[in-house]
CSV table of C-alpha atoms and ligand atoms in Angstrom, one decimal:
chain,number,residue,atom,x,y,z
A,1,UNK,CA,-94.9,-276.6,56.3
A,2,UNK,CA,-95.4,-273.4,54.7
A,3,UNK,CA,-93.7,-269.7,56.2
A,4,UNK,CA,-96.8,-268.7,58.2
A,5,UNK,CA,-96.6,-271.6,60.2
A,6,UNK,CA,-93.6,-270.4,61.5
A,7,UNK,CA,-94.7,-267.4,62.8
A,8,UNK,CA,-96.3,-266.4,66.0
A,9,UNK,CA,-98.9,-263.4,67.0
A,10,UNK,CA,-96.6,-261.9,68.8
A,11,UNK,CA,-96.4,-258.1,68.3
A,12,UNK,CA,-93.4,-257.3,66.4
A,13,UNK,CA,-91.4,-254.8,68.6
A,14,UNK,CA,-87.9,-254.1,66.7
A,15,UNK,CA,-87.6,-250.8,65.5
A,16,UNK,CA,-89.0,-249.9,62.0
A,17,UNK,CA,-86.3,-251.2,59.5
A,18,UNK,CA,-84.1,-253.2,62.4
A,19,UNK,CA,-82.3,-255.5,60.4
A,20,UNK,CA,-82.8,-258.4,63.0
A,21,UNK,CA,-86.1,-258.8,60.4
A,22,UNK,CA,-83.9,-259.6,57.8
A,23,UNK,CA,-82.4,-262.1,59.9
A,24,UNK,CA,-86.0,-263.8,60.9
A,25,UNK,CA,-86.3,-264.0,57.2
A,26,UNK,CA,-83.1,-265.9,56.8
A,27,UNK,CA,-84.0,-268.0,59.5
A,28,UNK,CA,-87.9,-268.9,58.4
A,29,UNK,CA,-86.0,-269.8,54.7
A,30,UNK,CA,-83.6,-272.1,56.1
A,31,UNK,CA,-85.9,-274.4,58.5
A,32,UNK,CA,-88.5,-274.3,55.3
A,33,UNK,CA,-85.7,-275.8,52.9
A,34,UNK,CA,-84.7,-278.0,56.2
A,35,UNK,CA,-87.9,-279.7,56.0
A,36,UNK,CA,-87.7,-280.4,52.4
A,37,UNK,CA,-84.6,-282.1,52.9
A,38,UNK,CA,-86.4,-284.5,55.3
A,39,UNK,CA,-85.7,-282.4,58.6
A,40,UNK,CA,-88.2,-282.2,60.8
A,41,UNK,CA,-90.1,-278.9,62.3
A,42,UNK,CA,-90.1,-281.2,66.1
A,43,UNK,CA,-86.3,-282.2,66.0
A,44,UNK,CA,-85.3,-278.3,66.1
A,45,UNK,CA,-85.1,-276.2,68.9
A,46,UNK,CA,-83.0,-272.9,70.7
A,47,UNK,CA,-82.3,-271.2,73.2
A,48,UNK,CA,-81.4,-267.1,73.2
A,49,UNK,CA,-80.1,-265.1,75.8
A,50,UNK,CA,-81.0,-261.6,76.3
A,51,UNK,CA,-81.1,-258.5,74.0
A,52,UNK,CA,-82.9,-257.4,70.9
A,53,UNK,CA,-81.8,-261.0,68.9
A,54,UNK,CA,-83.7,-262.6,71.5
A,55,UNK,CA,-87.1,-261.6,70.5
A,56,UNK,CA,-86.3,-264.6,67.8
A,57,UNK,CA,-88.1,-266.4,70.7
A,58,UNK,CA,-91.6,-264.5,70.4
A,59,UNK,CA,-91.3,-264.4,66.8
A,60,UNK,CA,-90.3,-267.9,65.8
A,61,UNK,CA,-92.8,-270.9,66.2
A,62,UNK,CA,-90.5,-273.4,67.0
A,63,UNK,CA,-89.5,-274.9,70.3
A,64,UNK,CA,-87.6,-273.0,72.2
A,65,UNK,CA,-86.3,-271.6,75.5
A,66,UNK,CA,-85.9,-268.1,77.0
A,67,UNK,CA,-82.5,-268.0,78.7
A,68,UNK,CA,-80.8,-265.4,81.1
A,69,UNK,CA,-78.7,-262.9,79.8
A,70,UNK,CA,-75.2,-264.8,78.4
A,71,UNK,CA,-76.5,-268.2,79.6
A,72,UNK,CA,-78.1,-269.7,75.9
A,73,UNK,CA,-75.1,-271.8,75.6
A,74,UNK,CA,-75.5,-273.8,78.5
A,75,UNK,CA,-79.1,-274.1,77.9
A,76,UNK,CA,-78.7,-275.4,74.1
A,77,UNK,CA,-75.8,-277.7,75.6
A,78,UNK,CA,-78.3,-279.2,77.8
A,79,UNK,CA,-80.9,-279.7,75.6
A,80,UNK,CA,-78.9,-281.6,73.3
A,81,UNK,CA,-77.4,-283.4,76.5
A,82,UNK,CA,-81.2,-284.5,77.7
A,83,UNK,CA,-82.0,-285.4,73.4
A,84,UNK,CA,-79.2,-286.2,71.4
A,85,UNK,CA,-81.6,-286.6,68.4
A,86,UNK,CA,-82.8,-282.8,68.4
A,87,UNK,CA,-80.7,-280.4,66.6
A,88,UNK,CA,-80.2,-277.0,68.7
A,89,UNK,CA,-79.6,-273.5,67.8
A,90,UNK,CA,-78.9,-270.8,69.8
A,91,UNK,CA,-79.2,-266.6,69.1
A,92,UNK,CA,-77.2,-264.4,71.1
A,93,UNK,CA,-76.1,-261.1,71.3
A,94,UNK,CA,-72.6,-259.7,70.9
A,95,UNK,CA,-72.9,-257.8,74.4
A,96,UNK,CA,-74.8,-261.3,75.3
A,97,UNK,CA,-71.8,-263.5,74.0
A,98,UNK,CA,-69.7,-261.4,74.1
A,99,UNK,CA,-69.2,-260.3,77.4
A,100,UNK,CA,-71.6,-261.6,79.9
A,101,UNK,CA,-71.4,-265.2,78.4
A,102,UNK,CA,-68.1,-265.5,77.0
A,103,UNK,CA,-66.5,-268.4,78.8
A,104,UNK,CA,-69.5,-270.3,77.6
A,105,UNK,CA,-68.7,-269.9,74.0
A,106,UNK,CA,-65.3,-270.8,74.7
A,107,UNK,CA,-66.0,-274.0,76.7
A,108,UNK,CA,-68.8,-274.7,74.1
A,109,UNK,CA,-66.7,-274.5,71.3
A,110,UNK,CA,-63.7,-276.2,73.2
A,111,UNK,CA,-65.9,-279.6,73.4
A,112,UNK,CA,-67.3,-279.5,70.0
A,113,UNK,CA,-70.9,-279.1,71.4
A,114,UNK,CA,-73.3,-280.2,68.7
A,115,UNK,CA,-74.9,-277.1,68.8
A,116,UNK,CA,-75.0,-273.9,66.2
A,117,UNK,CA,-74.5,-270.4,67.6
A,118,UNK,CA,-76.1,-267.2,65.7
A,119,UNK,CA,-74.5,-264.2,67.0
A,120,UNK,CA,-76.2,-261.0,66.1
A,121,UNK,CA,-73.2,-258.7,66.2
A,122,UNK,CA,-74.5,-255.1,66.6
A,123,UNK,CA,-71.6,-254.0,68.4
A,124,UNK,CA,-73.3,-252.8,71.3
A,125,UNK,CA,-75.7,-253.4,74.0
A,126,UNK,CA,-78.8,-252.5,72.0
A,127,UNK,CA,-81.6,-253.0,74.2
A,128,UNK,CA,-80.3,-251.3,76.9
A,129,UNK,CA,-79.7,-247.9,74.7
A,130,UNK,CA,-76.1,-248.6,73.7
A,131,UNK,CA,-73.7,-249.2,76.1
A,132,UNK,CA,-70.6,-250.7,74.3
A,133,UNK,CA,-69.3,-254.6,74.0
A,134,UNK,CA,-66.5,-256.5,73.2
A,135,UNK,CA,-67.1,-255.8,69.4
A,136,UNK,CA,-67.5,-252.4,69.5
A,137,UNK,CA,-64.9,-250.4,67.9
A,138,UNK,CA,-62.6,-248.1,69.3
A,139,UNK,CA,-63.9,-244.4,69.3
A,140,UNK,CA,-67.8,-245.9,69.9
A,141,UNK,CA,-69.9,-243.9,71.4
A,142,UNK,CA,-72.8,-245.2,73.4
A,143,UNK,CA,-74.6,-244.2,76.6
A,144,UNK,CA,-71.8,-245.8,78.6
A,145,UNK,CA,-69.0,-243.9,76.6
A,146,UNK,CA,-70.1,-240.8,75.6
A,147,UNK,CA,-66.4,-239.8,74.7
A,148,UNK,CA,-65.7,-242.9,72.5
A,149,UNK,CA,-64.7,-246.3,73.7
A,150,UNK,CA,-60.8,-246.2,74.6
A,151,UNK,CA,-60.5,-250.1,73.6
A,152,UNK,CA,-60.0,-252.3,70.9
A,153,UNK,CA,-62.3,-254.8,69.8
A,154,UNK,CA,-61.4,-258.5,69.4
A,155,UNK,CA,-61.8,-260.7,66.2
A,156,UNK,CA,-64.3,-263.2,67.8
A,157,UNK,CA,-63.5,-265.5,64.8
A,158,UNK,CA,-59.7,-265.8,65.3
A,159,UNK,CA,-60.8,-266.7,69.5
A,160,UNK,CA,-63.5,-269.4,68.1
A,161,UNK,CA,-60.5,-270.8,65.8
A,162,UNK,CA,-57.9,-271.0,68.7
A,163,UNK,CA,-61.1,-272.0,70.8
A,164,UNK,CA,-61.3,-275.2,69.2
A,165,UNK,CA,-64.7,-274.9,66.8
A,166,UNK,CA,-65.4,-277.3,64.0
A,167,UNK,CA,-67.4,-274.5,61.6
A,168,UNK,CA,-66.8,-271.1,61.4
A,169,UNK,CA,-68.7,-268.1,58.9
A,170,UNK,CA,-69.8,-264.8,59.0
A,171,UNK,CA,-72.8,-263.5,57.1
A,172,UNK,CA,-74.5,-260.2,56.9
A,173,UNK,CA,-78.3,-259.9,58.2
A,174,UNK,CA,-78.8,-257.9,54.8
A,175,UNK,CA,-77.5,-260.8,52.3
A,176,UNK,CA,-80.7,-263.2,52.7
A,177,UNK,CA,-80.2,-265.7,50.8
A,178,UNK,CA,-76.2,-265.8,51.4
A,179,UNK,CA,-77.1,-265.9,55.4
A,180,UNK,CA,-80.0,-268.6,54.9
A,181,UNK,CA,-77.5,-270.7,52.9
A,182,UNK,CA,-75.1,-270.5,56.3
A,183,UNK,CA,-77.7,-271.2,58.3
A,184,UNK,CA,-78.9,-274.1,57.2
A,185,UNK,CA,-74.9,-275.6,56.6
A,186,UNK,CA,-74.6,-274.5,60.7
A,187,UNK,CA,-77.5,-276.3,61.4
A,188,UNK,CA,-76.6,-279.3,59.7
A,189,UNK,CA,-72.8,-279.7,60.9
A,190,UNK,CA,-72.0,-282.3,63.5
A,191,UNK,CA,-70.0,-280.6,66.4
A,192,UNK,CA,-70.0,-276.8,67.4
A,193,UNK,CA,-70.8,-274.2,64.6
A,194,UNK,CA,-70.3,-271.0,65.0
A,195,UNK,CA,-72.0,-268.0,62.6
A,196,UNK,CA,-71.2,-264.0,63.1
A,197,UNK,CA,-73.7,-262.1,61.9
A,198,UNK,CA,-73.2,-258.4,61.0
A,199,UNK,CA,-76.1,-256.8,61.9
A,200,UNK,CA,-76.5,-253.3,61.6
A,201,UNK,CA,-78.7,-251.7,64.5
A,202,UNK,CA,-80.2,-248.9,62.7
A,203,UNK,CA,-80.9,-246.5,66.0
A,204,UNK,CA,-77.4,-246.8,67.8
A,205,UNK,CA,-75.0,-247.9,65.5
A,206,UNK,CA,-76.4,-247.7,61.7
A,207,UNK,CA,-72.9,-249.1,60.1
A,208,UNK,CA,-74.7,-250.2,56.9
A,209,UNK,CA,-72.9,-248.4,54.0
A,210,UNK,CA,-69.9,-249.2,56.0
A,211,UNK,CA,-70.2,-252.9,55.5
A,212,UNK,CA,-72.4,-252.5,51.6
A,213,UNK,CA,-69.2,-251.0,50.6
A,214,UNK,CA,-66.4,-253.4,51.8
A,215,UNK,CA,-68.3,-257.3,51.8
A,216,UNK,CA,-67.4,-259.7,49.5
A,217,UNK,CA,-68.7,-263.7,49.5
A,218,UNK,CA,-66.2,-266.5,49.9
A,219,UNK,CA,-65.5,-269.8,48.2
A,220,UNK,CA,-64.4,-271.6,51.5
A,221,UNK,CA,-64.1,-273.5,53.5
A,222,UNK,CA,-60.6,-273.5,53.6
A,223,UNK,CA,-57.6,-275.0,55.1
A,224,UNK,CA,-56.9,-274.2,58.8
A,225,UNK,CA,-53.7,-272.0,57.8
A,226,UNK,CA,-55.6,-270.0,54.5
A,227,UNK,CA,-59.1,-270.1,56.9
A,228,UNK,CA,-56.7,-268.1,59.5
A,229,UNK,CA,-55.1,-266.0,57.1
A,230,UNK,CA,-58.6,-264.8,55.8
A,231,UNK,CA,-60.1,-264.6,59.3
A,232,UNK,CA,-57.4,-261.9,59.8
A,233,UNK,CA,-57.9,-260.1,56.9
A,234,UNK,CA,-60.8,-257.7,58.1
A,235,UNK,CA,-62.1,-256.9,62.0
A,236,UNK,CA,-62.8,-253.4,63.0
A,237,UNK,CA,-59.2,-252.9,63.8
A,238,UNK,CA,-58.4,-253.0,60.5
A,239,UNK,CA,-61.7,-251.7,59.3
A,240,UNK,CA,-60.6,-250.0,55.8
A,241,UNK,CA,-59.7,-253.9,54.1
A,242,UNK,CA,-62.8,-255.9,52.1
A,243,UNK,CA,-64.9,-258.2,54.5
A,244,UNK,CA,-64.9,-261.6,53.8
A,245,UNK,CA,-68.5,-263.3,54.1
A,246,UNK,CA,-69.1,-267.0,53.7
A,247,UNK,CA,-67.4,-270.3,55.7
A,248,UNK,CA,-64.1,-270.1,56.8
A,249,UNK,CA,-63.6,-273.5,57.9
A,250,UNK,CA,-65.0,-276.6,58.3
A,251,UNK,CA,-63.9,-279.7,59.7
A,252,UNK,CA,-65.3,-283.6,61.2
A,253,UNK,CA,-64.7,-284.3,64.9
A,254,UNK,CA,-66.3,-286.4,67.7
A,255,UNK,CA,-68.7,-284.1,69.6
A,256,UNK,CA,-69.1,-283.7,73.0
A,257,UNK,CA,-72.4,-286.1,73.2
A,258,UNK,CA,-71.0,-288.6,71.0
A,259,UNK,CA,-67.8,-288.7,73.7
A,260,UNK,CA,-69.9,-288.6,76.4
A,261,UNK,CA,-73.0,-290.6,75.1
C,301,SF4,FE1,-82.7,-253.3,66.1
C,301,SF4,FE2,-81.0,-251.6,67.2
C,301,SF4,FE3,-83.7,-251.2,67.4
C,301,SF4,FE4,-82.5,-253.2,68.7
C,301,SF4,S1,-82.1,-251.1,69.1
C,301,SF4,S2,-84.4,-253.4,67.6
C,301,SF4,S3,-80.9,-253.9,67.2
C,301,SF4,S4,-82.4,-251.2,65.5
């Protein structure tokens, strides 16, 4: 297959320079090298919810399914459910995940779904002119807290490690080839996998030089104990320390349709 069969003629509406592009380059790379490796284009398919990540659907010529806003985990759930044999993906928002859909990411990772979560954490509700989300960091302000939020964020790694999830990595949406390397491991682990993606929204929240200045890749995955310990060691609570990119941890368990199946 080559790259432009993996695109669609739908109008690209991001904003000029939006890094979700980067990300649809990551993506395109990934499912190309997938099919090298003997993967095929039919067995792949996602689900998003609703936000700016979830114009993936318009963009990306694969099959897939337009969910309602936090619902793309149930969806990808059922998919695999109805076809073991596919391998499902799912992008979601942080405001998405989050918050309108966050039991599902619990539950989802809980059971080992064998399904592979792409969060594209702009720390805020993008689409909807910035309102701000469970990632957004304290002081924030959006069109729904024009005085800077008054609460924390939360670590969504540390709550998919207690959650129970077999794979978990961060990436950043402007690291290409780093990101397209973790999407293709997700994609390819048996159970729940779960990638953050820092991605910089360039109109409401351009955090760019923030993260350019603090990244740095890992050499994981790690034990639970050091995967924890490095998990801890940068959220925007503690936003001065270096951010660790890369997998955290990786380990083999039944999945839910292999219990259920
Ligand atoms: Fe990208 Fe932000 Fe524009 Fe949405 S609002 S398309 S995330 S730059």
């Amino acid at each position: 297959m080559k790259k432009k069969q993996l695109e669609t003629y739908c109008e690209k509406t991001w904003c000029p320079g939006c890094t979700n592009f980067a990300i649809l380059e990551a993506v395109k790379g990934a499912v190309l090298e997938l099919e090298k490796e003997g993967v095929k284009r039919e067995t792949l398919a996602f689900t998003v919810g609703i936000g700016c990540h979830a114009k993936m659907f318009d963009y990306l010529n694969l099959n897939s399914f337009y969910g309602l806003h936090g619902r793309a985990l149930p969806l990808a759930q059922g998919i695999k459910l109805a076809n073991p044999k596919l391998r499902v993906f799912s992008f979601v928002g942080d405001g998405d995940v989050y918050d309108e859909g966050i039991s599902h990411l619990i539950h989802a990772a809980k059971r080992n779904a064998d399904i592979a979560v792409f969060v594209h954490d702009n720390r805020n509700f993008a689409l909807t002119v910035s309102q701000f989300t469970a990632t957004s960091p304290k002081g924030f302000k959006g069109s729904s807290t024009p005085r800077g939020s008054v609460e924390e964020p939360f670590n969504p790694l540390e709550l998919m490690m207690v959650s129970g999830a077999t794979f978990i990595a961060r990436g950043y949406a402007l690291r290409v080839e780093h990101l397209k390397d973790l999407i293709k491991k997700a994609i390819l682990h048996k159970g729940f996998s779960f990638l953050e993606i820092l991605q910089p929204c360039i109109t409401f929240f351009d955090n760019r030089q923030f993260y350019q200045e603090r990244i740095y890749e890992l050499k994981g995955p790690f034990s639970k104990a050091k995967a924890e310990e490095k998990i801890r060691e940068w959220d925007y609570r503690n936003g001065k320390n270096k951010i660790p990119i890369g997998l955290f941890y990786k380990v083999e368990k039944p999945s839910f349709d292999e219990l259920v199946g």
